[in-house]
Short mmCIF file of C-alpha atoms in Angstrom, two decimals:
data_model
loop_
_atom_site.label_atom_id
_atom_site.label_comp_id
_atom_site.label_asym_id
_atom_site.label_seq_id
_atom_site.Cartn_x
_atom_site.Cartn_y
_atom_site.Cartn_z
CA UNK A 1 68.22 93.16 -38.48
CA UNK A 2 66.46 95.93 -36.78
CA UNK A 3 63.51 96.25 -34.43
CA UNK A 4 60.58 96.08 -36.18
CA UNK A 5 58.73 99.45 -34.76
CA UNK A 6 61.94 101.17 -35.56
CA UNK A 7 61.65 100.35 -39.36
CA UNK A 8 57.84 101.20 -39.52
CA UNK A 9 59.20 104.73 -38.12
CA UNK A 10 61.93 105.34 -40.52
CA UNK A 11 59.30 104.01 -43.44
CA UNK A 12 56.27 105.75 -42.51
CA UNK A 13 58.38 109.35 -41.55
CA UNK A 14 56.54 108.86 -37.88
CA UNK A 15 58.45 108.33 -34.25
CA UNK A 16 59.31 105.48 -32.75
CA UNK A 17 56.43 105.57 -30.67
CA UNK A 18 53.66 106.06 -33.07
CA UNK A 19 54.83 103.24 -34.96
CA UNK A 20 55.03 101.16 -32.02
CA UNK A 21 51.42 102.28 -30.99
CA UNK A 22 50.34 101.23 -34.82
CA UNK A 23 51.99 97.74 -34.57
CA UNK A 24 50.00 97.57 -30.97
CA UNK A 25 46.42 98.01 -32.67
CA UNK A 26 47.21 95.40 -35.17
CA UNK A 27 47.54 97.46 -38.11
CA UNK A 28 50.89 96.73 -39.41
CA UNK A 29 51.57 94.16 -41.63
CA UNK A 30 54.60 92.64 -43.42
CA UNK A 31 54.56 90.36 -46.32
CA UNK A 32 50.93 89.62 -45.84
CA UNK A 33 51.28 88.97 -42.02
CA UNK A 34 50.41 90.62 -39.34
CA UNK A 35 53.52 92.03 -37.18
CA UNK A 36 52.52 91.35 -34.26
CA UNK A 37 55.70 92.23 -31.74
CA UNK A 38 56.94 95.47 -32.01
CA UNK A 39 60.17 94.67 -31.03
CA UNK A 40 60.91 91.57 -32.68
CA UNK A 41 63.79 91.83 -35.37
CA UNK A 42 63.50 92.04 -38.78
CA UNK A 43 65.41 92.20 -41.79
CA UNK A 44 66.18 96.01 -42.41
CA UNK A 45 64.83 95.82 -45.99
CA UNK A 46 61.19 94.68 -44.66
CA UNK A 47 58.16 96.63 -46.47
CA UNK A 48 55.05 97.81 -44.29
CA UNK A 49 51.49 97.82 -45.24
CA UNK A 50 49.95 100.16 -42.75
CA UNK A 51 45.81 99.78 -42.63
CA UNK A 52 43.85 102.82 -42.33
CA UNK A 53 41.66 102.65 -39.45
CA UNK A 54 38.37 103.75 -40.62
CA UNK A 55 36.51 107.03 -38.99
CA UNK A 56 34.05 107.16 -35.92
CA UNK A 57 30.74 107.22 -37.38
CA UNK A 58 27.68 108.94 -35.58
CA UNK A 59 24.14 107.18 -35.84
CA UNK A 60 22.53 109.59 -33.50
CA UNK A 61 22.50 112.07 -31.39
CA UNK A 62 20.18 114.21 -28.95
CA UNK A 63 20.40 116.12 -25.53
CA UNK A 64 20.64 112.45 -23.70
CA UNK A 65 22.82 110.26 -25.57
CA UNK A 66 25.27 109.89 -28.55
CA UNK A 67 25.55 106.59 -30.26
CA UNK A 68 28.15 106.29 -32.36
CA UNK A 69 29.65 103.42 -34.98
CA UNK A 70 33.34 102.50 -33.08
CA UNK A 71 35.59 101.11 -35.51
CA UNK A 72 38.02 97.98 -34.98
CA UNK A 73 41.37 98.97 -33.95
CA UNK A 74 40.43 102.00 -31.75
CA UNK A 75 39.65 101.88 -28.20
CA UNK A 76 36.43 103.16 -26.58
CA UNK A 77 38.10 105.44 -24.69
CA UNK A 78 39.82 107.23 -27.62
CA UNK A 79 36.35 107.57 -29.09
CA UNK A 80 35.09 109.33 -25.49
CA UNK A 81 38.07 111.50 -25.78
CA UNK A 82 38.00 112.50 -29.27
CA UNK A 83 34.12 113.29 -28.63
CA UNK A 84 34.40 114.52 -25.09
CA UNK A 85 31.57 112.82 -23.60
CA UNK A 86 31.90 110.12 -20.91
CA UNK A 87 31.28 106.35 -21.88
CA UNK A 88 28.02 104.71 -20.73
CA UNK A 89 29.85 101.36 -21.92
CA UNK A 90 32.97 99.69 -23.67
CA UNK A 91 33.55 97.39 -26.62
CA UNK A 92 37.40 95.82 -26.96
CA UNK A 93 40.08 97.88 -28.73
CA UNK A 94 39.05 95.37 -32.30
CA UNK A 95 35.44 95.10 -31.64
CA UNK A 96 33.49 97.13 -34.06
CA UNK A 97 29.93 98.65 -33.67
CA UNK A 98 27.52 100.22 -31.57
CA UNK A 99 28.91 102.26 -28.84
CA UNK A 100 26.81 104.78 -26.34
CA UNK A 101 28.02 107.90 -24.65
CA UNK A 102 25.95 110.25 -22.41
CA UNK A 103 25.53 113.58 -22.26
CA UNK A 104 23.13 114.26 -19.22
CA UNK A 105 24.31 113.03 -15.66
CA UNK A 106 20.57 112.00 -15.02
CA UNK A 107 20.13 110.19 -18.20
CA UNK A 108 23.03 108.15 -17.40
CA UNK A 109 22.38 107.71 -14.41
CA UNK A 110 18.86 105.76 -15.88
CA UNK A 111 20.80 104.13 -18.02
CA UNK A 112 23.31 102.58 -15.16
CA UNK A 113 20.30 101.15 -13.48
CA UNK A 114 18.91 99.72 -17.01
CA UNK A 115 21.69 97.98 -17.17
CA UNK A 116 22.12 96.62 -13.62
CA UNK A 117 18.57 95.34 -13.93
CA UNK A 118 19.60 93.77 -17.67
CA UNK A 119 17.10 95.64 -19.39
CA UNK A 120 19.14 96.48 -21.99
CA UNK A 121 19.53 94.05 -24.83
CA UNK A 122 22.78 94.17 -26.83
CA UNK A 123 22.92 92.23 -30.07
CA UNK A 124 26.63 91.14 -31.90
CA UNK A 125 27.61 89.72 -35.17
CA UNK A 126 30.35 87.24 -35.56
CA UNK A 127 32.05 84.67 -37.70
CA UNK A 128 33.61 81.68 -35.78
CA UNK A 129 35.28 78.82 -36.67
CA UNK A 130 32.60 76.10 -36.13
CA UNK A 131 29.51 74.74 -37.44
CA UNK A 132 26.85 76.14 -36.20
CA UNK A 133 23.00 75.07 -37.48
CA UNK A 134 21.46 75.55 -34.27
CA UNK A 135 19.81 78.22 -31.80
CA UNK A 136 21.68 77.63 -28.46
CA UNK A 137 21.74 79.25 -24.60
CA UNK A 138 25.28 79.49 -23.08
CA UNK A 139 24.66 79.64 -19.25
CA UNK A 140 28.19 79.86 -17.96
CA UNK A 141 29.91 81.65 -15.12
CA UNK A 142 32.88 83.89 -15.73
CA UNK A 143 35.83 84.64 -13.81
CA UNK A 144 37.65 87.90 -14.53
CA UNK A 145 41.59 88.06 -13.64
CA UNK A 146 43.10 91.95 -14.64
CA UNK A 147 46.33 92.15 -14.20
CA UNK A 148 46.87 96.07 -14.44
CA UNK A 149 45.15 97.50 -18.38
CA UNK A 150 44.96 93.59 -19.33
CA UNK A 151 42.18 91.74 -18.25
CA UNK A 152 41.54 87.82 -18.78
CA UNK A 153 38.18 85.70 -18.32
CA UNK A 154 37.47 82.27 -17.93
CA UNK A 155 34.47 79.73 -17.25
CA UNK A 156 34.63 79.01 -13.41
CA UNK A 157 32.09 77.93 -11.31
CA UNK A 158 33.38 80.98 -8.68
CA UNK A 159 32.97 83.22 -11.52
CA UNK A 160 29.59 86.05 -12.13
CA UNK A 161 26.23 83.98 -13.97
CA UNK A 162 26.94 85.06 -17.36
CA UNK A 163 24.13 83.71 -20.08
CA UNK A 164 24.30 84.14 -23.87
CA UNK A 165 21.72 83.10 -26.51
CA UNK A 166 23.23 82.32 -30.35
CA UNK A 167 21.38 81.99 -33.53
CA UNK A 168 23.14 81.18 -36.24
CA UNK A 169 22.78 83.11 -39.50
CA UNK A 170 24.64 80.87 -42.20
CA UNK A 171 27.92 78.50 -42.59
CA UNK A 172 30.45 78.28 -44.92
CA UNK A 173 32.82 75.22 -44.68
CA UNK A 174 33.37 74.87 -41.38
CA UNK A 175 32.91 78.23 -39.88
CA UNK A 176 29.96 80.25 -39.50
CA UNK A 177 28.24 83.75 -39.01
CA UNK A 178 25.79 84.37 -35.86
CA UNK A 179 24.10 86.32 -34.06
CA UNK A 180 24.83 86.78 -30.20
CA UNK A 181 22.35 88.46 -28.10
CA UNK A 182 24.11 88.69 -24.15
CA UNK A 183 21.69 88.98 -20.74
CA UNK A 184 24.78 90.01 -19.00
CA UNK A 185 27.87 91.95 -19.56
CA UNK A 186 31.21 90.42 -18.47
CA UNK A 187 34.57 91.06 -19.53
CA UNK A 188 34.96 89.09 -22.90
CA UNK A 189 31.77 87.30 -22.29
CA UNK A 190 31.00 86.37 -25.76
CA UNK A 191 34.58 85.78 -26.92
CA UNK A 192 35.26 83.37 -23.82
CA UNK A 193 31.45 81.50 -24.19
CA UNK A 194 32.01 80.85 -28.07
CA UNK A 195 35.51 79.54 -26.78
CA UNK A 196 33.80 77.30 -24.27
CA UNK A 197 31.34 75.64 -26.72
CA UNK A 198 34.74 74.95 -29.35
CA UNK A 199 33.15 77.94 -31.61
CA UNK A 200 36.38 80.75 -31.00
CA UNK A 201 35.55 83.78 -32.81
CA UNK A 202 38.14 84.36 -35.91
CA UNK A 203 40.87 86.77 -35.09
CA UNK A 204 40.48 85.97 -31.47
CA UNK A 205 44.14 84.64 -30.90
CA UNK A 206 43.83 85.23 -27.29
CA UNK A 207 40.98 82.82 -26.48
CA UNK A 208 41.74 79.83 -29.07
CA UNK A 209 40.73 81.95 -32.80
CA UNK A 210 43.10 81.82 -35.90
CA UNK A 211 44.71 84.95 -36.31
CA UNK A 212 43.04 87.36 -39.07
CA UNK A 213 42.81 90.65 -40.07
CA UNK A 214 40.71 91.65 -36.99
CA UNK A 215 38.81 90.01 -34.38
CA UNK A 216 35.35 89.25 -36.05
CA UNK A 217 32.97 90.14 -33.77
CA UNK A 218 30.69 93.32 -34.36
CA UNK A 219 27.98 95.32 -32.13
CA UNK A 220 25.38 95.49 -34.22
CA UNK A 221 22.29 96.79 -31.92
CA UNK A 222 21.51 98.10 -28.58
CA UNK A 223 17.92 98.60 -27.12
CA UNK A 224 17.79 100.94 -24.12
CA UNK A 225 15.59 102.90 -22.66
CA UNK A 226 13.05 103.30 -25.42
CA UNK A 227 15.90 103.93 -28.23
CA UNK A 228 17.10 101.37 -30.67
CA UNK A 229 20.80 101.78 -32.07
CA UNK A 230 21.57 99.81 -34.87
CA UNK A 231 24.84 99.72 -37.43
CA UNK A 232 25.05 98.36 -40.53
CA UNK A 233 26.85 95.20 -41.49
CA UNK A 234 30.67 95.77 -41.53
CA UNK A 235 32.21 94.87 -45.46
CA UNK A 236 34.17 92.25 -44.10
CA UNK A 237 31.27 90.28 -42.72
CA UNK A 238 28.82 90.69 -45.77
CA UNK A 239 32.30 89.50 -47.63
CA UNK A 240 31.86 86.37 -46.00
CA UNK A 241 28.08 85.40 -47.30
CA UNK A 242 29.23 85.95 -51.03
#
């Protein structure tokens, strides 16, 4: 038996800490499962199945703003980095989709306020593990704890008014794809309202989802400031209306 991030590195040729940074993003997996715990033991004969994690996309791109196409699996701040430009906002490490950086300290500084005075509408995708046939308001106040990088939200009545408005798109069994359009923009606001209403996104282990390939929830559109960013639908979402 052998740590688990050491095997990956002796497999994949790579140091110990790459592979442990590879088993962090949730790209490692081992007889079909997800390895999880890069330190947990396994057998030293274990195979790896690394996934590829898919290139940032750009949708567009003037003197103001760049919107780019953030896959799952990469941070938003690797994607500011690896395009030097600051981050107007942030989507979770395996959130996929629409994600704006600035390039003019007075445009962002318009943006800032547009959001502040919520008018900028963000639109996600997502596939949860529910029935859901009907259009529906979440009006529910969340409560942030971070605990140094990690951050955790709840409902709480001492929380910030947080409202979301679903539509569902289709169902299949009992889960179903919607559409999630947010007024506000707290930490893990969608993930923690579709919790609340006994709809947890699939992939979300961390607030009540089955664990999958990736968290399935996508940023499909963003309206600000007279532009309109939109991505196409990820594979693994137009997978599910077959």
């Amino acid at each position: 038996m052998e740590k688990a991030y050491k095997l990956l590195a002796l497999q994949e040729g790579i140091s110990n800490r790459a592979a442990k940074d590879l088993i962090d993003r949730g790209v490692v997996y081992a007889a079909g499962k997800k390895v999880s715990v890069a330190r947990g033991e396994l057998s030293s004969s274990t195979k790896f199945k690394v996934e590829k994690i898919a290139p940032i996309k750009v949708i567009f791109e003037d003197e103001f703003i760049m919107a780019v196409d953030k896959p799952a699996f990469m941070t938003s701040e690797e994607v500011a980095e690896i395009k030097k430009l600051p981050l107007l906002h942030r989507l979770d490490r395996e959130t996929s989709g629409v994600l704006l950086l600035t390039k003019d300290d007075e445009f962002r500084q318009k943006a800032v306020i547009a959001f502040k005075k919520r008018e900028v509408q963000k639109e996600y995708l997502a596939i949860v593990e529910a029935k859901i046939v009907e259009d529906m308001e979440i009006n529910a106040p969340i409560m942030t704890i971070k605990k140094g990088n990690t951050a955790y939200s709840k409902i709480s009545s001492e929380g910030k008014e947080a409202i979301s408005h679903v539509e569902p798109l289709m169902y299949e069994g009992k889960r179903s794809k919607i559409k999630v359009r947010i007024e506000t923009g707290r930490t893990h606001q969608i993930r923690v309202h579709l919790k609340s209403i006994g709809a947890s996104i699939l992939g979300d282990t961390e607030y009540g989802g089955r664990p999958h390939k990736r968290l399935m929830l996508h940023a499909s559109k963003i309206m600000l400031l007279g532009y309109i960013f939109q991505t196409k639908e990820p594979e693994d979402f137009i997978k599910f209306s077959v």
